[in-house]
PDB file of C-alpha atoms in Angstrom:
ATOM      1  CA  MET A   1      -0.008  -0.456  -0.506  1.00 54.00           C
ATOM      2  CA  ALA A   2       2.679   2.351   0.774  1.00 51.00           C
ATOM      3  CA  GLY A   3       4.228   1.539  -2.430  1.00 49.00           C
ATOM      4  CA  LEU A   4       1.314   3.610  -3.368  1.00 57.00           C
ATOM      5  CA  PHE A   5       3.088   6.948  -2.944  1.00 63.00           C
ATOM      6  CA  VAL A   6       6.096   6.824  -2.153  1.00 60.00           C
ATOM      7  CA  PRO A   7       8.975   6.427  -5.031  1.00 67.00           C
ATOM      8  CA  ASP A   8      10.059   2.952  -5.716  1.00 66.00           C
ATOM      9  CA  LEU A   9      13.589   3.709  -5.053  1.00 61.00           C
ATOM     10  CA  ILE A  10      12.403   5.034  -1.396  1.00 65.00           C
ATOM     11  CA  TYR A  11       9.717   2.514  -0.570  1.00 63.00           C
ATOM     12  CA  ASN A  12      12.920  -1.119  -1.617  1.00 61.00           C
ATOM     13  CA  ILE A  13      15.446   0.884   0.510  1.00 61.00           C
ATOM     14  CA  GLY A  14      12.911   1.522   3.471  1.00 62.00           C
ATOM     15  CA  THR A  15      11.254  -2.180   3.719  1.00 58.00           C
ATOM     16  CA  THR A  16      14.859  -3.505   3.098  1.00 55.00           C
ATOM     17  CA  VAL A  17      16.148  -1.773   6.075  1.00 52.00           C
ATOM     18  CA  LEU A  18      12.682  -2.904   7.741  1.00 57.00           C
ATOM     19  CA  ASN A  19      13.402  -6.181   7.109  1.00 54.00           C
ATOM     20  CA  GLY A  20      17.041  -6.837   6.883  1.00 55.00           C
ATOM     21  CA  GLY A  21      19.162  -4.104   8.374  1.00 57.00           C
ATOM     22  CA  VAL A  22      22.116  -1.685   7.485  1.00 58.00           C
ATOM     23  CA  SER A  23      23.717  -4.372   5.751  1.00 59.00           C
ATOM     24  CA  MET A  24      21.196  -4.579   3.278  1.00 58.00           C
ATOM     25  CA  VAL A  25      20.644  -1.644   2.513  1.00 59.00           C
ATOM     26  CA  ILE A  26      24.915  -0.951   1.858  1.00 64.00           C
ATOM     27  CA  PHE A  27      24.242  -4.596  -0.705  1.00 62.00           C
ATOM     28  CA  PHE A  28      20.785  -3.041  -2.079  1.00 61.00           C
ATOM     29  CA  PHE A  29      23.368   0.259  -2.361  1.00 62.00           C
ATOM     30  CA  VAL A  30      25.978  -1.136  -4.190  1.00 60.00           C
ATOM     31  CA  ASN A  31      24.371  -3.617  -6.639  1.00 60.00           C
ATOM     32  CA  LYS A  32      21.438  -1.950  -7.471  1.00 61.00           C
ATOM     33  CA  ILE A  33      22.296   1.647  -7.917  1.00 61.00           C
ATOM     34  CA  ILE A  34      26.558   1.211  -7.755  1.00 58.00           C
ATOM     35  CA  ARG A  35      26.809  -1.883 -10.700  1.00 56.00           C
ATOM     36  CA  PRO A  36      23.033  -3.124 -11.575  1.00 56.00           C
ATOM     37  CA  GLY A  37      24.654  -4.718 -14.300  1.00 54.00           C
ATOM     38  CA  LYS A  38      26.516  -7.139 -11.834  1.00 51.00           C
ATOM     39  CA  ARG A  39      23.767  -9.598 -12.096  1.00 49.00           C
ATOM     40  CA  GLU A  40      23.622  -9.963 -15.740  1.00 50.00           C
ATOM     41  CA  ALA A  41      27.038 -10.953 -16.188  1.00 47.00           C
ATOM     42  CA  MET A  42      26.595 -13.833 -13.761  1.00 50.00           C
ATOM     43  CA  GLU A  43      23.812 -15.489 -14.755  1.00 57.00           C
ATOM     44  CA  LYS A  44      26.057 -17.529 -17.285  1.00 73.00           C
ATOM     45  CA  ILE A  45      28.085 -19.617 -15.637  1.00 80.00           C
ATOM     46  CA  SER A  46      28.707 -22.875 -14.947  1.00 85.00           C
ATOM     47  CA  LEU A  47      28.002 -24.440 -11.963  1.00 88.00           C
ATOM     48  CA  TYR A  48      31.773 -25.312 -11.324  1.00 88.00           C
ATOM     49  CA  GLU A  49      32.548 -21.772 -11.864  1.00 90.00           C
ATOM     50  CA  ARG A  50      29.756 -20.583  -9.753  1.00 92.00           C
ATOM     51  CA  ARG A  51      30.770 -22.832  -7.236  1.00 91.00           C
ATOM     52  CA  ARG A  52      34.794 -21.808  -7.586  1.00 90.00           C
ATOM     53  CA  ARG A  53      33.927 -17.937  -7.132  1.00 91.00           C
ATOM     54  CA  LEU A  54      31.261 -18.922  -3.598  1.00 92.00           C
ATOM     55  CA  ILE A  55      33.791 -19.958  -2.315  1.00 90.00           C
ATOM     56  CA  THR A  56      36.355 -17.982  -3.286  1.00 89.00           C
ATOM     57  CA  VAL A  57      33.900 -14.708  -1.476  1.00 90.00           C
ATOM     58  CA  LEU A  58      33.234 -15.882   1.240  1.00 90.00           C
ATOM     59  CA  TYR A  59      37.082 -16.150   1.799  1.00 86.00           C
ATOM     60  CA  GLU A  60      36.977 -12.842   1.205  1.00 87.00           C
ATOM     61  CA  ARG A  61      34.246 -11.405   3.715  1.00 87.00           C
ATOM     62  CA  GLN A  62      34.197 -14.291   6.078  1.00 87.00           C
ATOM     63  CA  ASN A  63      30.547 -14.215   6.211  1.00 88.00           C
ATOM     64  CA  ASP A  64      27.099 -13.245   4.849  1.00 91.00           C
ATOM     65  CA  THR A  65      23.296 -14.561   4.254  1.00 91.00           C
ATOM     66  CA  VAL A  66      22.160 -17.262   1.948  1.00 91.00           C
ATOM     67  CA  GLY A  67      20.107 -14.272   0.446  1.00 90.00           C
ATOM     68  CA  ASN A  68      23.137 -11.964  -0.918  1.00 92.00           C
ATOM     69  CA  LEU A  69      24.941 -15.037  -1.537  1.00 93.00           C
ATOM     70  CA  ALA A  70      21.823 -16.180  -4.527  1.00 91.00           C
ATOM     71  CA  PHE A  71      21.104 -12.404  -5.074  1.00 91.00           C
ATOM     72  CA  GLU A  72      24.928 -11.551  -6.336  1.00 90.00           C
ATOM     73  CA  PHE A  73      25.190 -15.271  -8.378  1.00 90.00           C
ATOM     74  CA  ALA A  74      21.739 -14.805  -9.501  1.00 89.00           C
ATOM     75  CA  VAL A  75      20.573 -17.554  -8.713  1.00 91.00           C
ATOM     76  CA  SER A  76      17.486 -18.944  -5.856  1.00 90.00           C
ATOM     77  CA  SER A  77      18.614 -19.169  -2.428  1.00 90.00           C
ATOM     78  CA  HIS A  78      17.853 -22.930  -2.322  1.00 92.00           C
ATOM     79  CA  THR A  79      20.759 -23.725  -4.881  1.00 93.00           C
ATOM     80  CA  ILE A  80      22.836 -21.519  -2.948  1.00 93.00           C
ATOM     81  CA  ARG A  81      22.393 -23.853   0.545  1.00 92.00           C
ATOM     82  CA  ASN A  82      22.824 -26.597  -2.022  1.00 94.00           C
ATOM     83  CA  ASP A  83      26.298 -25.050  -3.292  1.00 94.00           C
ATOM     84  CA  LEU A  84      27.185 -24.989   0.368  1.00 93.00           C
ATOM     85  CA  ARG A  85      26.207 -27.933   1.085  1.00 92.00           C
ATOM     86  CA  VAL A  86      28.925 -29.092  -1.560  1.00 91.00           C
ATOM     87  CA  LEU A  87      31.418 -26.759  -0.866  1.00 90.00           C
ATOM     88  CA  GLU A  88      31.296 -27.740   3.115  1.00 88.00           C
ATOM     89  CA  LEU A  89      32.823 -31.213   1.760  1.00 86.00           C
ATOM     90  CA  GLU A  90      36.223 -29.540   1.371  1.00 84.00           C
ATOM     91  CA  HIS A  91      35.868 -26.124   2.921  1.00 84.00           C
ATOM     92  CA  PRO A  92      35.260 -24.679   6.422  1.00 87.00           C
ATOM     93  CA  ILE A  93      32.133 -23.481   5.574  1.00 87.00           C
ATOM     94  CA  TYR A  94      29.641 -23.668   8.728  1.00 85.00           C
ATOM     95  CA  THR A  95      25.933 -21.661   8.950  1.00 85.00           C
ATOM     96  CA  LYS A  96      23.822 -20.183  11.473  1.00 83.00           C
ATOM     97  CA  VAL A  97      20.185 -19.906  11.452  1.00 82.00           C
ATOM     98  CA  GLU A  98      19.274 -17.402  14.295  1.00 78.00           C
ATOM     99  CA  ALA A  99      19.491 -14.331  14.916  1.00 78.00           C
ATOM    100  CA  GLY A 100      22.492 -12.743  13.031  1.00 73.00           C
ATOM    101  CA  GLY A 101      23.075 -16.052  10.792  1.00 76.00           C
ATOM    102  CA  GLY A 102      24.377 -16.735   7.791  1.00 86.00           C
ATOM    103  CA  VAL A 103      27.330 -18.185   6.354  1.00 90.00           C
ATOM    104  CA  PHE A 104      30.771 -18.744   7.492  1.00 89.00           C
ATOM    105  CA  ILE A 105      34.424 -19.157   7.017  1.00 85.00           C
ATOM    106  CA  LEU A 106      35.761 -21.229   9.947  1.00 79.00           C
ATOM    107  CA  ASP A 107      39.070 -20.463   8.811  1.00 64.00           C
ATOM    108  CA  SER A 108      40.018 -16.455   8.378  1.00 51.00           C
ATOM    109  CA  SER A 109      43.626 -17.636   6.534  1.00 51.00           C
ATOM    110  CA  ARG A 110      43.785 -17.119   2.385  1.00 48.00           C
ATOM    111  CA  LEU A 111      42.067 -19.279   0.454  1.00 48.00           C
ATOM    112  CA  GLN A 112      44.361 -22.269  -0.404  1.00 54.00           C
ATOM    113  CA  GLN A 113      43.717 -23.007  -4.254  1.00 54.00           C
ATOM    114  CA  ARG A 114      45.944 -26.141  -5.779  1.00 64.00           C
ATOM    115  CA  ARG A 115      47.903 -24.780  -8.637  1.00 68.00           C
ATOM    116  CA  LEU A 116      49.771 -26.555 -12.036  1.00 74.00           C
ATOM    117  CA  THR A 117      53.415 -26.555 -12.432  1.00 77.00           C
ATOM    118  CA  VAL A 118      54.518 -24.820 -15.578  1.00 80.00           C
ATOM    119  CA  ARG A 119      55.513 -29.137 -16.393  1.00 84.00           C
ATOM    120  CA  GLN A 120      51.710 -30.076 -15.671  1.00 83.00           C
ATOM    121  CA  ARG A 121      50.034 -27.739 -17.764  1.00 83.00           C
ATOM    122  CA  GLU A 122      52.210 -27.669 -20.705  1.00 86.00           C
ATOM    123  CA  LEU A 123      51.141 -31.186 -20.755  1.00 87.00           C
ATOM    124  CA  LEU A 124      47.419 -31.225 -19.762  1.00 86.00           C
ATOM    125  CA  ILE A 125      47.261 -28.681 -22.881  1.00 86.00           C
ATOM    126  CA  ALA A 126      49.091 -31.491 -25.467  1.00 89.00           C
ATOM    127  CA  VAL A 127      46.339 -33.991 -24.218  1.00 89.00           C
ATOM    128  CA  CYS A 128      44.091 -31.438 -25.253  1.00 87.00           C
ATOM    129  CA  GLY A 129      44.519 -32.634 -28.650  1.00 88.00           C
ATOM    130  CA  ALA A 130      43.606 -35.394 -27.878  1.00 90.00           C
ATOM    131  CA  LEU A 131      39.534 -34.822 -26.992  1.00 89.00           C
ATOM    132  CA  ASN A 132      36.782 -33.382 -28.988  1.00 91.00           C
ATOM    133  CA  ASP A 133      35.813 -29.730 -29.205  1.00 89.00           C
ATOM    134  CA  GLU A 134      33.075 -30.144 -26.154  1.00 89.00           C
ATOM    135  CA  GLN A 135      36.420 -32.783 -24.056  1.00 88.00           C
ATOM    136  CA  ALA A 136      38.636 -30.149 -24.930  1.00 87.00           C
ATOM    137  CA  LEU A 137      37.284 -26.886 -24.199  1.00 87.00           C
ATOM    138  CA  LEU A 138      35.724 -28.099 -20.411  1.00 87.00           C
ATOM    139  CA  MET A 139      39.738 -29.407 -20.265  1.00 85.00           C
ATOM    140  CA  LYS A 140      40.719 -25.618 -20.763  1.00 84.00           C
ATOM    141  CA  SER A 141      39.185 -24.332 -18.458  1.00 83.00           C
ATOM    142  CA  ILE A 142      40.133 -26.377 -15.728  1.00 82.00           C
ATOM    143  CA  ILE A 143      43.333 -25.944 -16.378  1.00 81.00           C
ATOM    144  CA  GLY A 144      42.544 -22.026 -16.531  1.00 78.00           C
ATOM    145  CA  GLY A 145      41.314 -22.733 -12.898  1.00 72.00           C
ATOM    146  CA  LEU A 146      44.438 -23.913 -12.088  1.00 71.00           C
ATOM    147  CA  ALA A 147      46.846 -22.176 -13.636  1.00 63.00           C
ATOM    148  CA  PRO A 148      49.650 -19.973 -11.815  1.00 53.00           C
TER     149      PRO A 148
END
């Protein structure tokens, strides 16, 4: 009802404050006003790439909410929860449902990514020649994610 009498931007910010607090307002401002095109860029990434980016974001921020992550990656909260269940197997992630809850990383150390040596990379690139186009593309994306 209030949306009929108040401009959309003010209404959205007001309801965000009432529902999610200051952190939600900052998130809204950054993602809707400053970088509105970022959401479209995130829509066409693979499952593997989304999970890789998700864990990187969590290590950088140390915590976040499922809702914020779902919005940022342009997927549902259910999808983010599924991704978190998979990532929990390899990373120190935990979730808290009560007040002040969200998704947290236990270890504050930097993300330890596996890297290929130059020789390993060269060998895998050579192997790509024996693969079909789809497999070679997938292999090159894996190599790109592990390259120094």
